[in-house]
C-alpha cells in the first residue's frame, strides 16, 4: 500500500509568481485536505476535497485554490505569491470526512518565497 | 470557533523516564475527536493516539496514553519509558464529529529525549 506522496519536496519562487503543489492520496482514500504550516507553528487548514468537490475551506484568500482529480490526487495552486506564503504545505488523505476518520499525512512541500 | 492550546513550547525527558505533554481546547460541541500527532525532523506527521469525546475511558497505545478530562477540556499525553526515537514535535489536534472537514492544531511541543 502506497502512502501519501507530495511533489516537489522543495520549491523556491519569487513574489508575484504562481505555484502548483501536488499530492497523491493513499490507495482507497477519496478525501484530501491541505494544510499550511509556518515555521514554528501548527498546521492551518486550507481546504478539503471530497470526491472532486471542495468540502470546506479555512481562512485563506481566493488566490489559494485547488483541484481533486478522478483518481483522488489533488493540486494546490497559489497565485500572486507573497513572502508570508513561505511555509511547509502538507496534504493529508482519508477515507471519508467523518471526524474520526484518520488523516494520513504526506511529507510536505517546503515553499520559499523570495 | 474551536481552539487548541499547548502551553509547553519545549519539554525534555531522560531516556526510559515518563513525560506528560499538556493540551487544552475550547469548544461548545459535544461530538468531537482529539488527537496527538508526532512530527519528527523528517517532517511526516504521524498519528500517535486518538480519543473520542463520547468515550470516558482514556485511550492507550503501547507506551502512549492520554488523560482526557472532558469537563476541564484537557487532553494530556503521557509517554512512558521514553525512547530516543520519541524526540519530535508533538501536536494536539481537535476535529468535530460528523462530516467535519478540518483538524485544528495547537502550536506544538518540542520534545527532547536525553540519553
mmCIF file of C-alpha atoms in Angstrom:
data_model
loop_
_atom_site.group_PDB
_atom_site.id
_atom_site.type_symbol
_atom_site.label_atom_id
_atom_site.label_comp_id
_atom_site.label_asym_id
_atom_site.label_seq_id
_atom_site.Cartn_x
_atom_site.Cartn_y
_atom_site.Cartn_z
ATOM 1 C CA UNK A 1 0.000 0.000 0.000
ATOM 2 C CA UNK A 2 1.479 3.332 -1.091
ATOM 3 C CA UNK A 3 1.269 6.183 1.395
ATOM 4 C CA UNK A 4 0.592 9.829 0.717
ATOM 5 C CA UNK A 5 3.172 11.417 -1.554
ATOM 6 C CA UNK A 6 3.801 15.064 -2.392
ATOM 7 C CA UNK A 7 5.809 16.826 -5.050
ATOM 8 C CA UNK A 8 8.021 18.693 -5.257
ATOM 9 C CA UNK A 9 9.902 18.368 -1.979
ATOM 10 C CA UNK A 10 11.259 21.888 -2.069
ATOM 11 C CA UNK A 11 10.406 24.904 -4.169
ATOM 12 C CA UNK A 12 11.755 28.437 -4.402
ATOM 13 C CA UNK A 13 9.658 31.164 -6.014
ATOM 14 C CA UNK A 14 9.660 34.944 -6.119
ATOM 15 C CA UNK A 15 6.904 37.294 -5.060
ATOM 16 C CA UNK A 16 4.059 37.551 -7.537
ATOM 17 C CA UNK A 17 4.682 34.173 -9.138
ATOM 18 C CA UNK A 18 2.283 31.261 -9.185
ATOM 19 C CA UNK A 19 2.927 27.765 -7.831
ATOM 20 C CA UNK A 20 1.283 24.342 -8.094
ATOM 21 C CA UNK A 21 1.824 21.665 -5.463
ATOM 22 C CA UNK A 22 0.754 18.077 -5.964
ATOM 23 C CA UNK A 23 -0.482 15.330 -3.683
ATOM 24 C CA UNK A 24 -1.215 11.679 -4.344
ATOM 25 C CA UNK A 25 -3.597 10.217 -1.826
ATOM 26 C CA UNK A 26 -3.196 6.859 -0.166
ATOM 27 C CA UNK A 27 -4.772 3.958 -2.031
ATOM 28 C CA UNK A 28 -8.507 3.721 -1.323
ATOM 29 C CA UNK A 29 -8.803 7.259 0.043
ATOM 30 C CA UNK A 30 -11.282 9.692 -1.512
ATOM 31 C CA UNK A 31 -10.620 12.783 0.598
ATOM 32 C CA UNK A 32 -7.658 15.147 0.546
ATOM 33 C CA UNK A 33 -7.049 18.014 2.955
ATOM 34 C CA UNK A 34 -4.387 20.700 2.598
ATOM 35 C CA UNK A 35 -2.647 22.473 5.456
ATOM 36 C CA UNK A 36 -0.133 25.305 5.679
ATOM 37 C CA UNK A 37 2.488 25.041 8.415
ATOM 38 C CA UNK A 38 4.504 28.197 9.018
ATOM 39 C CA UNK A 39 7.831 27.851 10.788
ATOM 40 C CA UNK A 40 7.325 27.105 14.473
ATOM 41 C CA UNK A 41 3.565 26.840 14.166
ATOM 42 C CA UNK A 42 0.947 24.126 13.966
ATOM 43 C CA UNK A 43 -0.658 23.343 10.613
ATOM 44 C CA UNK A 44 -3.513 25.577 9.493
ATOM 45 C CA UNK A 45 -6.360 24.133 7.429
ATOM 46 C CA UNK A 46 -6.589 25.497 3.880
ATOM 47 C CA UNK A 47 -9.331 23.370 2.315
ATOM 48 C CA UNK A 48 -10.545 19.855 1.774
ATOM 49 C CA UNK A 49 -11.683 17.964 -1.324
ATOM 50 C CA UNK A 50 -14.077 15.041 -1.170
ATOM 51 C CA UNK A 51 -14.828 13.130 -4.357
ATOM 52 C CA UNK A 52 -13.642 16.034 -6.536
ATOM 53 C CA UNK A 53 -15.713 18.703 -4.756
ATOM 54 C CA UNK A 54 -14.490 21.287 -2.244
ATOM 55 C CA UNK A 55 -15.809 20.255 1.154
ATOM 56 C CA UNK A 56 -14.793 23.102 3.395
ATOM 57 C CA UNK A 57 -12.325 25.932 3.425
ATOM 58 C CA UNK A 58 -10.261 27.640 6.071
ATOM 59 C CA UNK A 59 -9.449 31.320 6.399
ATOM 60 C CA UNK A 60 -7.313 31.639 3.269
ATOM 61 C CA UNK A 61 -7.784 34.130 0.397
ATOM 62 C CA UNK A 62 -9.143 33.079 -3.011
ATOM 63 C CA UNK A 63 -5.660 33.072 -4.513
ATOM 64 C CA UNK A 64 -5.338 29.694 -2.790
ATOM 65 C CA UNK A 65 -7.255 27.248 -4.958
ATOM 66 C CA UNK A 66 -7.320 23.547 -5.524
ATOM 67 C CA UNK A 67 -8.452 20.620 -7.570
ATOM 68 C CA UNK A 68 -9.106 16.973 -6.999
ATOM 69 C CA UNK A 69 -8.897 14.544 -9.895
ATOM 70 C CA UNK A 70 -10.926 11.372 -10.582
ATOM 71 C CA UNK A 71 -8.105 9.271 -9.122
ATOM 72 C CA UNK A 72 -8.412 11.443 -5.968
ATOM 73 C CA UNK A 73 -4.992 13.016 -6.319
ATOM 74 C CA UNK A 74 -5.027 16.746 -5.714
ATOM 75 C CA UNK A 75 -3.338 20.030 -6.557
ATOM 76 C CA UNK A 76 -2.937 23.183 -4.517
ATOM 77 C CA UNK A 77 -2.446 26.351 -6.543
ATOM 78 C CA UNK A 78 -1.293 29.645 -5.107
ATOM 79 C CA UNK A 79 -1.362 32.778 -7.250
ATOM 80 C CA UNK A 80 0.383 36.104 -6.679
ATOM 81 C CA UNK A 81 2.777 34.659 -4.120
ATOM 82 C CA UNK A 82 3.581 36.732 -1.055
ATOM 83 C CA UNK A 83 6.517 36.433 1.328
ATOM 84 C CA UNK A 84 4.179 35.138 4.061
ATOM 85 C CA UNK A 85 3.275 32.170 1.857
ATOM 86 C CA UNK A 86 6.660 30.681 2.732
ATOM 87 C CA UNK A 87 5.784 27.543 4.681
ATOM 88 C CA UNK A 88 5.578 23.778 4.674
ATOM 89 C CA UNK A 89 2.480 22.642 2.796
ATOM 90 C CA UNK A 90 1.045 19.365 3.966
ATOM 91 C CA UNK A 91 -1.614 17.253 2.381
ATOM 92 C CA UNK A 92 -3.494 14.526 4.173
ATOM 93 C CA UNK A 93 -5.760 11.855 2.778
ATOM 94 C CA UNK A 94 -8.536 9.890 4.418
ATOM 95 C CA UNK A 95 -11.384 7.612 3.534
ATOM 96 C CA UNK A 96 -14.379 9.840 4.124
ATOM 97 C CA UNK A 97 -14.949 13.048 6.043
ATOM 98 C CA UNK A 98 -16.142 11.748 9.390
ATOM 99 C CA UNK A 99 -14.469 13.375 12.350
ATOM 100 C CA UNK A 100 -12.997 10.069 13.427
ATOM 101 C CA UNK A 101 -11.520 9.184 10.059
ATOM 102 C CA UNK A 102 -7.758 9.149 10.382
ATOM 103 C CA UNK A 103 -5.959 11.596 8.150
ATOM 104 C CA UNK A 104 -2.676 10.282 6.774
ATOM 105 C CA UNK A 105 -0.142 12.989 6.059
ATOM 106 C CA UNK A 106 2.398 13.310 3.302
ATOM 107 C CA UNK A 107 5.970 14.532 3.867
ATOM 108 C CA UNK A 108 5.126 18.049 2.736
ATOM 109 C CA UNK A 109 6.429 20.578 0.226
ATOM 110 C CA UNK A 110 8.691 23.313 1.561
ATOM 111 C CA UNK A 111 7.873 26.539 -0.305
ATOM 112 C CA UNK A 112 10.194 29.518 -0.029
ATOM 113 C CA UNK A 113 9.078 32.844 -1.479
ATOM 114 C CA UNK A 114 11.828 35.421 -2.052
ATOM 115 C CA UNK B 1 -14.574 28.542 16.650
ATOM 116 C CA UNK B 2 -12.597 25.789 18.281
ATOM 117 C CA UNK B 3 -9.135 26.479 19.642
ATOM 118 C CA UNK B 4 -6.337 24.233 20.874
ATOM 119 C CA UNK B 5 -3.664 25.443 23.283
ATOM 120 C CA UNK B 6 -0.368 23.775 24.080
ATOM 121 C CA UNK B 7 1.283 25.750 26.854
ATOM 122 C CA UNK B 8 4.663 23.983 26.785
ATOM 123 C CA UNK B 9 6.754 25.066 23.779
ATOM 124 C CA UNK B 10 9.550 22.683 24.818
ATOM 125 C CA UNK B 11 9.927 19.706 27.123
ATOM 126 C CA UNK B 12 12.782 17.361 27.854
ATOM 127 C CA UNK B 13 12.939 13.906 29.388
ATOM 128 C CA UNK B 14 15.606 11.375 30.222
ATOM 129 C CA UNK B 15 15.578 8.151 28.285
ATOM 130 C CA UNK B 16 13.399 5.496 30.000
ATOM 131 C CA UNK B 17 11.544 8.073 32.085
ATOM 132 C CA UNK B 18 7.994 9.366 31.774
ATOM 133 C CA UNK B 19 6.882 12.726 30.421
ATOM 134 C CA UNK B 20 3.476 14.394 30.135
ATOM 135 C CA UNK B 21 2.570 16.921 27.458
ATOM 136 C CA UNK B 22 -0.336 19.258 28.122
ATOM 137 C CA UNK B 23 -3.169 20.357 25.864
ATOM 138 C CA UNK B 24 -6.350 22.287 26.482
ATOM 139 C CA UNK B 25 -9.086 23.052 23.999
ATOM 140 C CA UNK B 26 -12.168 25.173 23.734
ATOM 141 C CA UNK B 27 -15.392 24.073 22.086
ATOM 142 C CA UNK B 28 -19.133 24.243 22.541
ATOM 143 C CA UNK B 29 -19.660 20.981 20.674
ATOM 144 C CA UNK B 30 -20.443 17.678 22.330
ATOM 145 C CA UNK B 31 -19.364 15.398 19.491
ATOM 146 C CA UNK B 32 -15.688 15.635 18.661
ATOM 147 C CA UNK B 33 -12.385 13.829 18.476
ATOM 148 C CA UNK B 34 -8.999 14.676 19.903
ATOM 149 C CA UNK B 35 -5.661 13.594 18.533
ATOM 150 C CA UNK B 36 -1.981 13.679 19.282
ATOM 151 C CA UNK B 37 0.294 13.795 16.259
ATOM 152 C CA UNK B 38 4.067 13.385 16.175
ATOM 153 C CA UNK B 39 6.194 15.251 13.649
ATOM 154 C CA UNK B 40 9.835 14.088 13.627
ATOM 155 C CA UNK B 41 12.528 16.201 11.989
ATOM 156 C CA UNK B 42 11.817 14.285 8.761
ATOM 157 C CA UNK B 43 8.511 16.248 8.743
ATOM 158 C CA UNK B 44 5.960 13.475 8.129
ATOM 159 C CA UNK B 45 3.112 13.853 10.604
ATOM 160 C CA UNK B 46 2.165 10.578 12.289
ATOM 161 C CA UNK B 47 -0.907 9.877 14.391
ATOM 162 C CA UNK B 48 0.063 8.806 17.897
ATOM 163 C CA UNK B 49 -3.274 8.395 19.608
ATOM 164 C CA UNK B 50 -6.936 9.297 19.237
ATOM 165 C CA UNK B 51 -9.730 9.909 21.754
ATOM 166 C CA UNK B 52 -13.432 10.021 21.038
ATOM 167 C CA UNK B 53 -15.173 12.577 23.254
ATOM 168 C CA UNK B 54 -18.080 10.238 23.987
ATOM 169 C CA UNK B 55 -15.761 7.634 25.477
ATOM 170 C CA UNK B 56 -14.980 8.008 29.161
ATOM 171 C CA UNK B 57 -12.111 5.547 29.044
ATOM 172 C CA UNK B 58 -8.750 7.098 28.286
ATOM 173 C CA UNK B 59 -7.092 5.873 25.093
ATOM 174 C CA UNK B 60 -3.865 3.887 25.290
ATOM 175 C CA UNK B 61 -1.432 2.844 22.567
ATOM 176 C CA UNK B 62 1.526 0.893 23.926
ATOM 177 C CA UNK B 63 3.742 3.445 25.764
ATOM 178 C CA UNK B 64 1.403 6.321 24.940
ATOM 179 C CA UNK B 65 -1.687 7.159 26.957
ATOM 180 C CA UNK B 66 -3.908 10.163 27.427
ATOM 181 C CA UNK B 67 -5.634 11.806 30.354
ATOM 182 C CA UNK B 68 -8.898 13.103 28.922
ATOM 183 C CA UNK B 69 -10.755 15.441 31.241
ATOM 184 C CA UNK B 70 -13.853 16.458 29.293
ATOM 185 C CA UNK B 71 -15.282 18.905 31.804
ATOM 186 C CA UNK B 72 -11.952 20.674 32.125
ATOM 187 C CA UNK B 73 -11.377 20.456 28.346
ATOM 188 C CA UNK B 74 -7.972 18.991 28.949
ATOM 189 C CA UNK B 75 -6.213 16.297 26.918
ATOM 190 C CA UNK B 76 -2.690 15.456 28.050
ATOM 191 C CA UNK B 77 -0.344 12.872 26.542
ATOM 192 C CA UNK B 78 1.809 10.645 28.720
ATOM 193 C CA UNK B 79 4.819 8.923 27.214
ATOM 194 C CA UNK B 80 6.203 6.120 29.363
ATOM 195 C CA UNK B 81 9.662 4.570 29.068
ATOM 196 C CA UNK B 82 10.764 7.370 26.728
ATOM 197 C CA UNK B 83 12.994 6.392 23.841
ATOM 198 C CA UNK B 84 15.380 8.429 21.712
ATOM 199 C CA UNK B 85 13.042 7.932 18.772
ATOM 200 C CA UNK B 86 10.289 9.778 20.636
ATOM 201 C CA UNK B 87 12.117 13.066 20.082
ATOM 202 C CA UNK B 88 9.883 15.182 17.837
ATOM 203 C CA UNK B 89 7.321 17.960 17.726
ATOM 204 C CA UNK B 90 4.022 16.843 19.224
ATOM 205 C CA UNK B 91 0.789 18.457 18.137
ATOM 206 C CA UNK B 92 -2.542 18.229 19.844
ATOM 207 C CA UNK B 93 -5.472 18.473 17.424
ATOM 208 C CA UNK B 94 -9.261 18.739 17.532
ATOM 209 C CA UNK B 95 -11.816 17.646 14.978
ATOM 210 C CA UNK B 96 -15.585 17.968 15.100
ATOM 211 C CA UNK B 97 -17.684 14.842 14.755
ATOM 212 C CA UNK B 98 -19.936 14.101 11.819
ATOM 213 C CA UNK B 99 -18.964 15.440 8.412
ATOM 214 C CA UNK B 100 -16.266 17.749 9.647
ATOM 215 C CA UNK B 101 -13.533 18.747 7.335
ATOM 216 C CA UNK B 102 -10.674 20.094 9.330
ATOM 217 C CA UNK B 103 -8.208 19.388 12.075
ATOM 218 C CA UNK B 104 -7.500 22.301 14.393
ATOM 219 C CA UNK B 105 -3.945 22.093 15.711
ATOM 220 C CA UNK B 106 -2.142 23.593 18.652
ATOM 221 C CA UNK B 107 1.259 25.236 18.209
ATOM 222 C CA UNK B 108 3.112 22.128 19.273
ATOM 223 C CA UNK B 109 5.546 20.995 21.941
ATOM 224 C CA UNK B 110 9.119 20.118 21.064
ATOM 225 C CA UNK B 111 10.179 17.029 22.982
ATOM 226 C CA UNK B 112 13.855 16.305 23.545
ATOM 227 C CA UNK B 113 14.924 12.899 24.861
ATOM 228 C CA UNK B 114 18.272 12.878 26.620
ATOM 229 C CA UNK B 115 20.373 9.677 26.673
#
